[in-house]
Coordinates of C-alpha atoms in Angstrom, one line a residue:
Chain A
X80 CA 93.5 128.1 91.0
X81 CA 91.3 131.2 90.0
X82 CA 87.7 131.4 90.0
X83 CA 86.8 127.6 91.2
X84 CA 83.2 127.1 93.2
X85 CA 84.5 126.2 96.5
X86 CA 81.9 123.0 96.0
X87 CA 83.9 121.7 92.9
X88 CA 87.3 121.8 94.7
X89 CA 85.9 119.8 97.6
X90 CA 84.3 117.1 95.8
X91 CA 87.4 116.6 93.7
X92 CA 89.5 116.4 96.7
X93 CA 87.1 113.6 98.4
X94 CA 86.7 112.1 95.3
X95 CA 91.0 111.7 95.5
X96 CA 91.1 110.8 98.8
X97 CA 88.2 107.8 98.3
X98 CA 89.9 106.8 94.8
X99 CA 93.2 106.9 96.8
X100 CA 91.6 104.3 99.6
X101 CA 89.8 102.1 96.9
X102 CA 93.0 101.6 95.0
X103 CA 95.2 100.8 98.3
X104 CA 92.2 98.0 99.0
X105 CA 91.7 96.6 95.6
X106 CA 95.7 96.9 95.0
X107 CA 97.2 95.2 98.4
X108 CA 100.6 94.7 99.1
X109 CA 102.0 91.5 98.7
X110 CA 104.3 89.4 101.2
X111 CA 105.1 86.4 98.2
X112 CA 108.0 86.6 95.9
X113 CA 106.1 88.3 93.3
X114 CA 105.5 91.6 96.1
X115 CA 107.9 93.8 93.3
X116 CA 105.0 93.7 91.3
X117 CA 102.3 94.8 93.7
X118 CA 104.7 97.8 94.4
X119 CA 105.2 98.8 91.0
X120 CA 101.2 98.8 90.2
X121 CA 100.8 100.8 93.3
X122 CA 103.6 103.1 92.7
X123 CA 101.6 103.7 89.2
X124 CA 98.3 104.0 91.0
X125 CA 98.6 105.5 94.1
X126 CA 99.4 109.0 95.4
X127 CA 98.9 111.1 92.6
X128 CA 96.8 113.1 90.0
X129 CA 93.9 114.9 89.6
X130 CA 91.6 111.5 89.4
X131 CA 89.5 113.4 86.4
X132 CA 88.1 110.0 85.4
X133 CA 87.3 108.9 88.9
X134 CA 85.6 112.1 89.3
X135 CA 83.7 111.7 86.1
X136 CA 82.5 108.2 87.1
X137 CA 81.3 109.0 91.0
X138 CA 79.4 112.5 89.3
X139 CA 77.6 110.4 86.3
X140 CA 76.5 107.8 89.3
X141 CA 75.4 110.4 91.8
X142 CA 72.6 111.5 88.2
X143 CA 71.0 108.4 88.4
X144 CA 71.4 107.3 92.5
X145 CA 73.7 104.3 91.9
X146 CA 75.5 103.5 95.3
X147 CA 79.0 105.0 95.4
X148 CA 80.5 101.8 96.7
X149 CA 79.4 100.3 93.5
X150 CA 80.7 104.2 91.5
X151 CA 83.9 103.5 93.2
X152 CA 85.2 100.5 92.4
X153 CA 84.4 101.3 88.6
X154 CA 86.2 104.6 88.9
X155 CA 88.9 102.6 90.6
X156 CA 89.4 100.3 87.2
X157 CA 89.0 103.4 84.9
X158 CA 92.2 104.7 86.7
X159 CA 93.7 101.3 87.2
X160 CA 93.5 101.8 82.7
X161 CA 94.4 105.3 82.9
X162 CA 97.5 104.7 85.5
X163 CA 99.0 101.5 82.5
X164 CA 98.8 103.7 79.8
X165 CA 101.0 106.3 81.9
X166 CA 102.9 103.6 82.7
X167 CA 103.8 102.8 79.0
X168 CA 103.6 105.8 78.0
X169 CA 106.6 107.0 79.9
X170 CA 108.8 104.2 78.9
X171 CA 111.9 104.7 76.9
X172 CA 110.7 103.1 74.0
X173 CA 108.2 105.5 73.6
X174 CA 108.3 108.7 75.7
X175 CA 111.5 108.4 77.7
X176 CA 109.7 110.4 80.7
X177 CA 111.5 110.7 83.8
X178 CA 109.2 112.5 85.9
X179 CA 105.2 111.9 86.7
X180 CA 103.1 113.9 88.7
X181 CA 106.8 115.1 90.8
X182 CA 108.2 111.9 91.1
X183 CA 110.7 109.5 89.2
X184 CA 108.4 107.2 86.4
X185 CA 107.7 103.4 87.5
X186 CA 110.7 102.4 84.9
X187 CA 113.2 104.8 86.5
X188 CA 111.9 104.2 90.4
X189 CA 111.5 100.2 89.6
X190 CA 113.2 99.2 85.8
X191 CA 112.0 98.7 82.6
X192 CA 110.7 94.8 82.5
X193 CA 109.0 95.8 85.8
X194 CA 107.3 98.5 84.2
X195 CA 106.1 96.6 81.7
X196 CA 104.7 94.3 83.8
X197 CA 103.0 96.2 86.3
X198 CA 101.4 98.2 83.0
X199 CA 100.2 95.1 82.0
X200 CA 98.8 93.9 85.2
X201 CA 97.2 97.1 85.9
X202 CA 95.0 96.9 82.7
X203 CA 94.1 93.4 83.7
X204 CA 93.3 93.8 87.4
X205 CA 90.4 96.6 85.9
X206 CA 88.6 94.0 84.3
X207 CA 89.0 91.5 87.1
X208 CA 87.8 94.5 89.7
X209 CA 84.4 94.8 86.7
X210 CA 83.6 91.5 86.8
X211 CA 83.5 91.1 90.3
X212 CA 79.6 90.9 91.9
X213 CA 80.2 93.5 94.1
X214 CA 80.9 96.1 91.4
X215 CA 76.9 95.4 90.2
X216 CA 74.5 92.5 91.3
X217 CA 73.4 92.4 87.6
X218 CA 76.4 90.7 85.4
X219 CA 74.9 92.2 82.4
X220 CA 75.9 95.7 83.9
X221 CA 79.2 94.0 84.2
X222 CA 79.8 92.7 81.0
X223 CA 78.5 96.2 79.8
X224 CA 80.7 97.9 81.4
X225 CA 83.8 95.2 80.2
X226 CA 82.6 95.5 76.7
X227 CA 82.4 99.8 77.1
X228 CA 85.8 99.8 78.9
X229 CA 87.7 97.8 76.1
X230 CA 86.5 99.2 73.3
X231 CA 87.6 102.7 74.8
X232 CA 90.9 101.7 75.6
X233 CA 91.7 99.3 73.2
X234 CA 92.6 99.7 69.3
X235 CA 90.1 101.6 68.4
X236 CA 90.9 104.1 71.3
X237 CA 93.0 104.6 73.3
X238 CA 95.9 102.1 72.6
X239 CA 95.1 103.4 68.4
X240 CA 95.4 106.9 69.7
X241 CA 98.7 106.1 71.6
X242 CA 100.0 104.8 68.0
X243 CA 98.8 107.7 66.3
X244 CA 100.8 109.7 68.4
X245 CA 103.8 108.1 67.9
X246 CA 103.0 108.2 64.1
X247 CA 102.7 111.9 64.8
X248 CA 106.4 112.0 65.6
X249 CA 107.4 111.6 62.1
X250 CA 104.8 112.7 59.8
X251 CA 103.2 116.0 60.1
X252 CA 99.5 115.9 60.5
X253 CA 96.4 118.2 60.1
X254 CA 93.9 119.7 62.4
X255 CA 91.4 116.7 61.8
X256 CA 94.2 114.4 62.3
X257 CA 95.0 115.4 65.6
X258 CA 91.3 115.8 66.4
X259 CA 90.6 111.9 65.8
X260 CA 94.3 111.0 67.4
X261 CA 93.1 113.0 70.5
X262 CA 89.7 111.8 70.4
X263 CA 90.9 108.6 70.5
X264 CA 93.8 108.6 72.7
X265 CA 92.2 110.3 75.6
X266 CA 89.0 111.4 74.3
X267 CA 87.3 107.6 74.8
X268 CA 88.4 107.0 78.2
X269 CA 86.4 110.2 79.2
X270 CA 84.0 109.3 77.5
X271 CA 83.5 105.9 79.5
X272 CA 83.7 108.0 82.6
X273 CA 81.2 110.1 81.9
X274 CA 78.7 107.7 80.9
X275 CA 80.0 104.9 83.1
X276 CA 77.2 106.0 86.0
X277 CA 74.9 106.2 83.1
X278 CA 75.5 102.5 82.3
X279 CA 75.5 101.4 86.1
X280 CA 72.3 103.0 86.5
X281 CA 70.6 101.9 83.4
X282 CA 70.1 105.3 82.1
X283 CA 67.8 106.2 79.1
X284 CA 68.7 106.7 75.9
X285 CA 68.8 110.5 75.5
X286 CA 70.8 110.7 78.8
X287 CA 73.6 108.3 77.8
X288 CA 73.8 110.4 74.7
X289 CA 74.0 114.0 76.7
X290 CA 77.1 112.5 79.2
X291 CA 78.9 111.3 75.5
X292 CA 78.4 114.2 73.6
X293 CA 79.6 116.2 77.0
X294 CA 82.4 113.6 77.3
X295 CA 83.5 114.5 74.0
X296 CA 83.9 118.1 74.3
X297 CA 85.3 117.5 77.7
X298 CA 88.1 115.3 76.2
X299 CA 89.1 117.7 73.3
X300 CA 88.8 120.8 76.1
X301 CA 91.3 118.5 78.5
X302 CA 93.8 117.7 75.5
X303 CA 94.1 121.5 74.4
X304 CA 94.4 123.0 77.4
X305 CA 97.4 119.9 78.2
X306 CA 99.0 121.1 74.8
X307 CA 98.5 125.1 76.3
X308 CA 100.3 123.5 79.5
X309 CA 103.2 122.0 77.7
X310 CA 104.2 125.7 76.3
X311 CA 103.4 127.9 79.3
X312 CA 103.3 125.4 82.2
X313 CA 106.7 124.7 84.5
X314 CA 107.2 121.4 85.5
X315 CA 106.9 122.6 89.7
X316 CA 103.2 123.2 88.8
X317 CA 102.5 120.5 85.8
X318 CA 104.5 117.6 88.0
X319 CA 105.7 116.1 84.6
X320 CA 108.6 117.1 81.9
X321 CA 107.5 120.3 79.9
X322 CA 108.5 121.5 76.7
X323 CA 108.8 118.2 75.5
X324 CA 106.2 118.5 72.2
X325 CA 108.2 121.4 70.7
X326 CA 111.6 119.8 70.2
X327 CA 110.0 116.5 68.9
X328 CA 108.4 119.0 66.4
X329 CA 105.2 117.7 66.9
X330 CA 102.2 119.0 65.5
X331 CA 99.6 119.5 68.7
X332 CA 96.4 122.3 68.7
X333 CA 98.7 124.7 70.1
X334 CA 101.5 124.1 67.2
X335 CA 98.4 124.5 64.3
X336 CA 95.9 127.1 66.1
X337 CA 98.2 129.2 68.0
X338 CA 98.4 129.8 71.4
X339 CA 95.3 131.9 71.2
X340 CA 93.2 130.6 68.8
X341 CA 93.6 126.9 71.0
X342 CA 92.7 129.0 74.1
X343 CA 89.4 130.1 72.7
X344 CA 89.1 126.8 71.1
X345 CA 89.2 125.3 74.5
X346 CA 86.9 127.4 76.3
X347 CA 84.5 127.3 73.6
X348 CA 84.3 123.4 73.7
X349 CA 84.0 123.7 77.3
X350 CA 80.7 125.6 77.0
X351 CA 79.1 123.4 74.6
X352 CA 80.0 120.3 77.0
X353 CA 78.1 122.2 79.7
X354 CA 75.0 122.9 77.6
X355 CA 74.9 118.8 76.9
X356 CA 73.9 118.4 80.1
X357 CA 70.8 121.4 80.4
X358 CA 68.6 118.0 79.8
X359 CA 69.4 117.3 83.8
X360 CA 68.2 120.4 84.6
X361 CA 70.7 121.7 87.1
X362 CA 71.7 118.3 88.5
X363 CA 74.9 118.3 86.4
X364 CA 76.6 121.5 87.9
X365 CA 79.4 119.7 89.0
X366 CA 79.9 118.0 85.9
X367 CA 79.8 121.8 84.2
X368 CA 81.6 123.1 86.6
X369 CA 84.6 120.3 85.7
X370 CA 84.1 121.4 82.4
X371 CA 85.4 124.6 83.2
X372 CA 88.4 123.7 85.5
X373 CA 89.9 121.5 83.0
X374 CA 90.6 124.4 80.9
X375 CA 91.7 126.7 83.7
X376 CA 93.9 124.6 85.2
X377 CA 97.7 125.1 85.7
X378 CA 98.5 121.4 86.0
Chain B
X46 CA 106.3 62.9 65.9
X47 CA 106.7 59.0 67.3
X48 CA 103.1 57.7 68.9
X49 CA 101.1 60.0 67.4
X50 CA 97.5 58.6 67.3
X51 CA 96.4 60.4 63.4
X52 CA 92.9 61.8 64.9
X53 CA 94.9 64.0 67.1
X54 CA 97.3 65.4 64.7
X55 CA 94.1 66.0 62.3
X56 CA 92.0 67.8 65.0
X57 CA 95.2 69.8 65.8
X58 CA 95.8 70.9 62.1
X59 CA 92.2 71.7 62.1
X60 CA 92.3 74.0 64.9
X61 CA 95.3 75.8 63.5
X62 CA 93.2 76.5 60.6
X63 CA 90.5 77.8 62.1
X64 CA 91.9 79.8 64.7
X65 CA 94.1 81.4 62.0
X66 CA 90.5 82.5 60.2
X67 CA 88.9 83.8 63.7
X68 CA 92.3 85.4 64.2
X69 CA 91.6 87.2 60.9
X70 CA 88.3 88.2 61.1
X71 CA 88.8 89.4 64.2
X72 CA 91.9 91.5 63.8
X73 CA 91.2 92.7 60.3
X74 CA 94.0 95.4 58.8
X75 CA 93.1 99.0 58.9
X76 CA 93.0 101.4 56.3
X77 CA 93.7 103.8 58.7
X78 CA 96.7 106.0 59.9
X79 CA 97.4 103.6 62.8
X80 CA 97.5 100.6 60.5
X81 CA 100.7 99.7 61.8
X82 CA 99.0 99.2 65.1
X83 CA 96.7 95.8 63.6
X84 CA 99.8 94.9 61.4
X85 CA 101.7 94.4 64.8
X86 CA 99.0 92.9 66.3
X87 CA 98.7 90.4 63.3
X88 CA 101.9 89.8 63.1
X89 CA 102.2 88.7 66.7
X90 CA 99.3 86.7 66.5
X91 CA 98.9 85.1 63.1
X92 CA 101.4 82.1 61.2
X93 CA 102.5 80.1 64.0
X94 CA 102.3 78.7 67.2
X95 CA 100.4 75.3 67.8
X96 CA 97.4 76.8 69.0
X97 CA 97.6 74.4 72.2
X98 CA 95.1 76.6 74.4
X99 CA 92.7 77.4 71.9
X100 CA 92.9 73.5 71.2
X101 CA 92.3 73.0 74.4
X102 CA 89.3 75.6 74.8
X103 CA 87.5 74.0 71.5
X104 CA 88.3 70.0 72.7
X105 CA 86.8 71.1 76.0
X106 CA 83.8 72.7 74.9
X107 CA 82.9 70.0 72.6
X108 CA 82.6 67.7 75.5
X109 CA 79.3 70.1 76.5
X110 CA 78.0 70.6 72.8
X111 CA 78.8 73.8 72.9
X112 CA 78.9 75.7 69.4
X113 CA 81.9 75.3 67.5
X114 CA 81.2 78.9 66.7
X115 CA 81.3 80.4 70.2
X116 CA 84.0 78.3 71.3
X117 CA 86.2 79.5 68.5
X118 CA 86.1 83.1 69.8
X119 CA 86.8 82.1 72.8
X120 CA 89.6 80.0 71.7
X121 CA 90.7 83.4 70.0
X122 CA 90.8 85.1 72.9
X123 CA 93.0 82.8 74.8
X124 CA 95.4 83.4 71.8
X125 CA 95.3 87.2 71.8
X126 CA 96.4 86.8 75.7
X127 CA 99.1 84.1 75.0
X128 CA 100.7 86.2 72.0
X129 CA 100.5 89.3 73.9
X130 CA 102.5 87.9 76.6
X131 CA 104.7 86.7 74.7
X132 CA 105.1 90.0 72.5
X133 CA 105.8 91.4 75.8
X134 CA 108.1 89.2 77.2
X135 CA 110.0 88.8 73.6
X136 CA 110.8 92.4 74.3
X137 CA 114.3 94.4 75.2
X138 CA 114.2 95.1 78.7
X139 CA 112.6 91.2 79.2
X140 CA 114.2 88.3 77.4
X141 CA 115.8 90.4 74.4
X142 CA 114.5 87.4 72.4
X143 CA 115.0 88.1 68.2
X144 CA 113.5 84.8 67.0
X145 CA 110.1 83.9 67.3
X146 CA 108.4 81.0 65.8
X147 CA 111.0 80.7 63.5
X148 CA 110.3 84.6 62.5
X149 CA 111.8 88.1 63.8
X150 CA 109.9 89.2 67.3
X151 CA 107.7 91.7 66.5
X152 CA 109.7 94.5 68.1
X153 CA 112.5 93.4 65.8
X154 CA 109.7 93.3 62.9
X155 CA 108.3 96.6 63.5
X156 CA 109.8 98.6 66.7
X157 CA 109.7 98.7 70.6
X158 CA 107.1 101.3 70.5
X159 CA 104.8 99.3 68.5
X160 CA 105.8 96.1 69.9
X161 CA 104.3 97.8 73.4
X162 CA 101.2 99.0 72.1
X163 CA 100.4 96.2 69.9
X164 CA 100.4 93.6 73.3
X165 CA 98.3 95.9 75.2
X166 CA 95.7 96.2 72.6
X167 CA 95.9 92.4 71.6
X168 CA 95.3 92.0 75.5
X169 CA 92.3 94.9 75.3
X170 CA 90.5 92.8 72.3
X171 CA 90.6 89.7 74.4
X172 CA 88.6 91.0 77.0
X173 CA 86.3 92.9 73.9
X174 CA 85.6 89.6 71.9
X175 CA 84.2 87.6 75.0
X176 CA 82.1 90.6 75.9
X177 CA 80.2 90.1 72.2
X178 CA 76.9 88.9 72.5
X179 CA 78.3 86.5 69.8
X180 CA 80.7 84.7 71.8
X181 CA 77.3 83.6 74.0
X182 CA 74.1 84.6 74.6
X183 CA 73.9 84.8 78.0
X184 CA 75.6 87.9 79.4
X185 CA 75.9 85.7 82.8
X186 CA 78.5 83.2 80.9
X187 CA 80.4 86.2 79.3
X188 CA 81.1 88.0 82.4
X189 CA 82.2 84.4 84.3
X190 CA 84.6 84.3 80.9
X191 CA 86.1 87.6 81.6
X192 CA 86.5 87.1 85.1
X193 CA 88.3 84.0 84.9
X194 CA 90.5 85.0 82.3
X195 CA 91.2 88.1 83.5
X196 CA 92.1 86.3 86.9
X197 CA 94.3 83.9 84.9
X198 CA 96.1 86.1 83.1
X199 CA 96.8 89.2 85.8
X200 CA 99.2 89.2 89.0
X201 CA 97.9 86.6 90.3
X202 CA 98.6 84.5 87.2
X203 CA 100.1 85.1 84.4
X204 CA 102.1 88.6 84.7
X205 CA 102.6 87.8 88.2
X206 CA 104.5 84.6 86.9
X207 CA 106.4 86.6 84.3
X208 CA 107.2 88.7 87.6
X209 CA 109.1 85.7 89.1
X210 CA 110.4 84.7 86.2
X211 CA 112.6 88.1 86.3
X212 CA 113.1 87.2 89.6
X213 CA 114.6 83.9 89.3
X214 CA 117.4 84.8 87.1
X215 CA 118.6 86.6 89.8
X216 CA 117.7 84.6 93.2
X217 CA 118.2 80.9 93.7
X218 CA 114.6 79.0 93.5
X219 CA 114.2 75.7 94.8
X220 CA 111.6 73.5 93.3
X221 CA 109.0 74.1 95.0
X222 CA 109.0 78.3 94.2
X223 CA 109.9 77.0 90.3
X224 CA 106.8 74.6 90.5
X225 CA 104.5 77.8 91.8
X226 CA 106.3 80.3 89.1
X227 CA 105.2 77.6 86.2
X228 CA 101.7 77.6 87.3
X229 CA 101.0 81.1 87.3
X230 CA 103.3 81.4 84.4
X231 CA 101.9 79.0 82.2
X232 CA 99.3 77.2 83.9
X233 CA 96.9 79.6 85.1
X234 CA 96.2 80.4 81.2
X235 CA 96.1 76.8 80.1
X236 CA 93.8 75.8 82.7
X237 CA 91.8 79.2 81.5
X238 CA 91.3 76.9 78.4
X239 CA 90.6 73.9 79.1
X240 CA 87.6 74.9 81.4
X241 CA 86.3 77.6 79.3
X242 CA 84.7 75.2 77.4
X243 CA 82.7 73.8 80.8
X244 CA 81.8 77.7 81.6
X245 CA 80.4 77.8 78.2
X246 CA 78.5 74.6 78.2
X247 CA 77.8 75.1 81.8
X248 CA 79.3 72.0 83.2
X249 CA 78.8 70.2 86.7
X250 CA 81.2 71.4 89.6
X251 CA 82.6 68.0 89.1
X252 CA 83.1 68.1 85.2
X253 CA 84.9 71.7 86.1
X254 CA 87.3 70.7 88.8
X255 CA 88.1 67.4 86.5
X256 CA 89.1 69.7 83.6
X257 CA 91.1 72.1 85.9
X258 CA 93.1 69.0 88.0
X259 CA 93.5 67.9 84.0
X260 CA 94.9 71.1 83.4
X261 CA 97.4 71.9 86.2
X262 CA 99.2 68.9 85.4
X263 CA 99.3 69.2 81.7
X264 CA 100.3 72.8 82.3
X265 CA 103.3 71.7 84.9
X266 CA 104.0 68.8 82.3
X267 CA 104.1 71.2 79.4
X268 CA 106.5 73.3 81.0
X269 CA 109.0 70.6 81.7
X270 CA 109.0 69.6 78.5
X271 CA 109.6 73.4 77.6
X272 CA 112.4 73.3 79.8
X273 CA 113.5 70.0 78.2
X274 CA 113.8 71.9 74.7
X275 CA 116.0 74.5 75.8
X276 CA 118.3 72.2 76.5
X277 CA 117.8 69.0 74.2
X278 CA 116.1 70.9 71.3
X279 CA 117.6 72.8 68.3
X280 CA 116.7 76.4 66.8
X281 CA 115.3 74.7 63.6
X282 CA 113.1 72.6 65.6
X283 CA 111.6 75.1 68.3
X284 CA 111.9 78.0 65.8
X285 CA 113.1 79.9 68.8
X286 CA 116.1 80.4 70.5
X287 CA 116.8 77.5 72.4
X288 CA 119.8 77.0 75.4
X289 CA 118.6 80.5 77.0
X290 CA 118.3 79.1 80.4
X291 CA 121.4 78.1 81.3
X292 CA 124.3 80.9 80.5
X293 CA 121.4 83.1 82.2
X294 CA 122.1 80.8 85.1
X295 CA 118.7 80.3 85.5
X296 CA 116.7 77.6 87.9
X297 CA 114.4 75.6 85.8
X298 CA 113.0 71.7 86.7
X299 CA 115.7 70.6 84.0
X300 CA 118.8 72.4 86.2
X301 CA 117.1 71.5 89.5
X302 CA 115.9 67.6 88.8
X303 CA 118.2 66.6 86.2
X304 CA 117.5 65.5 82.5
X305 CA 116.2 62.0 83.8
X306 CA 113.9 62.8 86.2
X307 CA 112.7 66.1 84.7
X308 CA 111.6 63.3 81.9
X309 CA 109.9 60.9 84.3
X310 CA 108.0 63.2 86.2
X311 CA 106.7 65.6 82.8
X312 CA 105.5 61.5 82.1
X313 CA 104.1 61.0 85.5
X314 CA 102.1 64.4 84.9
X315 CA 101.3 63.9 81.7
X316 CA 99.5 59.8 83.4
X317 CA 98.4 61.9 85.8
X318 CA 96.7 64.7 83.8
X319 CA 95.0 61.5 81.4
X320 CA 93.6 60.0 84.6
X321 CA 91.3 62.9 85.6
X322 CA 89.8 62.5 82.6
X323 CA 88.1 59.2 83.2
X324 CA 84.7 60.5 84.5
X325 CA 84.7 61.7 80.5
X326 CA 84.1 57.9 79.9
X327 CA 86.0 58.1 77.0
X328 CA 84.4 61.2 75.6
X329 CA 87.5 63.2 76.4
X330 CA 90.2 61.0 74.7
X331 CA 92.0 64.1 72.1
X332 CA 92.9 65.7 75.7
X333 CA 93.8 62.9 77.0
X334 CA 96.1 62.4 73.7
X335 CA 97.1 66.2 74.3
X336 CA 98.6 65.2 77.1
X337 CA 100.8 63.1 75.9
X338 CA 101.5 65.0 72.8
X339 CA 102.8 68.1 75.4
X340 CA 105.9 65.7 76.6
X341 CA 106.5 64.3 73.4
X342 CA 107.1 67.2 71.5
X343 CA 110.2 68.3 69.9
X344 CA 109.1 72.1 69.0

């Protein structure tokens, strides 16, 4: 991993390891009939990924002093949401994905209905883990961050972006197309990451608005570079099937820019997302830095 | 319909009706590429169905003069829940179900991918509506809404029901396991309803626990008589497939208790379920009259 501040690669890997120990917490094993379940939502949770969103949520907090205990447990439901719509994602109605992050999918590890299921009570079990007092003392920070959380990963984001993709299988779509499907599909759950400390901590105005507009650019930078990984990634260093968007014939930013043009494309949005955030004067670097590792990565 | 007092058969119709205009206000079609998405989600929710829980969410809130308005959305959002499981659970790799209220299942309707996609986001837009400051005005009462349905409906409840439902077709249950299944099943979600009405109008602890005894039983009672129509019932009356249960081998109160006293005891519940009412004083007689509506049924 070239030319990372040694800082950034630290906090991500505490940020993993405290995500990794929320999750196990908030997502206990079971000992009733019902434990398959439990298993299956932890198999989709736990021990794995780069826990972008996490990250994203425990940085936004840190801008405006909101406790990480509170941070955590919100970045613990944004992956909860992230981790169900893996879940789906991979199923054989819709991606047939055998492999995630170097290990069999939950449908092939568990089975299908399973799958389903634990999808299901993954996306629940984030708003149950919002609502709860201990995530904020103030409930209207709660129901705020319910309200943020849904719209981003409901119809009009993420879920809509999930069907435009699928829609994208069959029908060839322009650059704007893909923009909005991205911008949906991933780009909104970012985008409540980013600004998630921002509502915690009851941020003004122009702030919210900086950690959005960075969110945004992030979430386009993040997609291009995964379309970049698709071609020229393996799957011993992406963790996850390759090559998959090419035989589908799928129109992505690599398929309509070029491998190039997409690569400057990406870098280019990930400067702009670090000059959103010149308005905390320095106290962002880690969220810039980010900005930068998502489109160096190599998985 | 024998016994049927008229009022309740009225308010019933009426509720039908207006849920069906929430329900399409709320879930208006898109003119958008992902249209498909909100057809699927219409179609799962909309034309069918006899509204029981949002029934029970506006009979209940009337009993605290709560507006008709706010309870209504509320009442929706129960719905999007129910549908969504059962979108879910209609699915391939669950119960392979191709008749639905009398209709194709929406994955039969549209496809598996959709099918998916369109229960997540009905599920999302449940937790979305009772985050509107139109559903209350107190922020306090939304989040206590989204808590306890999110409670109702995830592993502890509702998916973690449909968990031991798989279960049971393949391991012997003995009543007591079936009794525990049903209540998280189905009962968790109808007892969502029927006290969603005292967290809106803020009730008394004792007004709460009343509606929730009211509910467990009704809930248990309803799912006898559910179990009763798989066997007694026809297609053209349930508008589903009926006599699933037993070539799946499956344990249900009907194959454990018998015909007879699966009967007496969904009337002993439903006696039961009427009698928690009575610190109503009378106030509360449509539930009371729902209760014995559940057992009577023949769809």
């Amino acid at each position: 991993m070239p030319s990372l501040p040694k800082t950034l690669t630290v906090a991500m890997a505490d940020t993993v390891e405290q995500v990794e120990t929320a999750i196990d917490i908030l997502l206990p094993r079971s000992s009733m009939a019902e434990a398959k379940l439990y298993e299956a939502m932890r198999y989709g949770c736990l021990g794995g990924g780069k826990r972008l969103r996490p990250f994203l949520v425990m940085e936004s907090a840190r801008l405006f002093g909101v406790s990480p205990a509170c941070a955590l447990r919100v970045a613990a439901a944004v992956e909860f949401v992230h981790c169900y719509s893996l879940v789906h994602d991979d199923l054989p109605a819709m991606d047939d994905a055998s492999l995630r992050r170097g290990r069999p999918t939950v449908h092939r590890e568990f089975d299908e209905a399973t799958a389903i299921l634990a999808g299901d009570a993954l996306l629940t079990a984030a708003f149950e883990v919002l609502t709860d007092a201990e995530t904020h003392e103030d409930p209207r920070v709660r129901c705020a961050l319910v309200s943020a959380l849904a719209k981003a990963s409901g119809p009009r984001g993420m879920v809509g972006g999930q069907m435009l993709d699928l829609i994208a299988e069959t029908q060839s779509l322009d650059i704007g197309a893909i923009t909005r499907l991205q911008r949906m599909k991933t780009g909104e759950l970012i985008a409540f990451s980013a600004t998630a400390g921002a509502i915690l901590g009851r941020a003004s105005p122009p702030q919210f608005h900086a950690l959005q507009a960075y969110a945004h650019d992030l979430g386009l930078a993040f997609q291009i570079a995964d379309d970049l990984l698709d071609v020229e990634g393996t799957e011993a260093e992406t963790g996850k099937s390759v090559g998959r968007d090419k035989p589908a014939g799928k129109a992505t930013f690599v398929s309509i820019l070029g491998l190039d043009r997409a690569r400057d494309q990406a870098g280019r949005l990930a400067d702009q997302a670090t000059r959103h955030l010149e308005i905390f004067e320095g106290r962002a670097s880690m969220l810039q830095a980010v900005a930068r590792f998502v489109v160096d990565r190599r998985s």
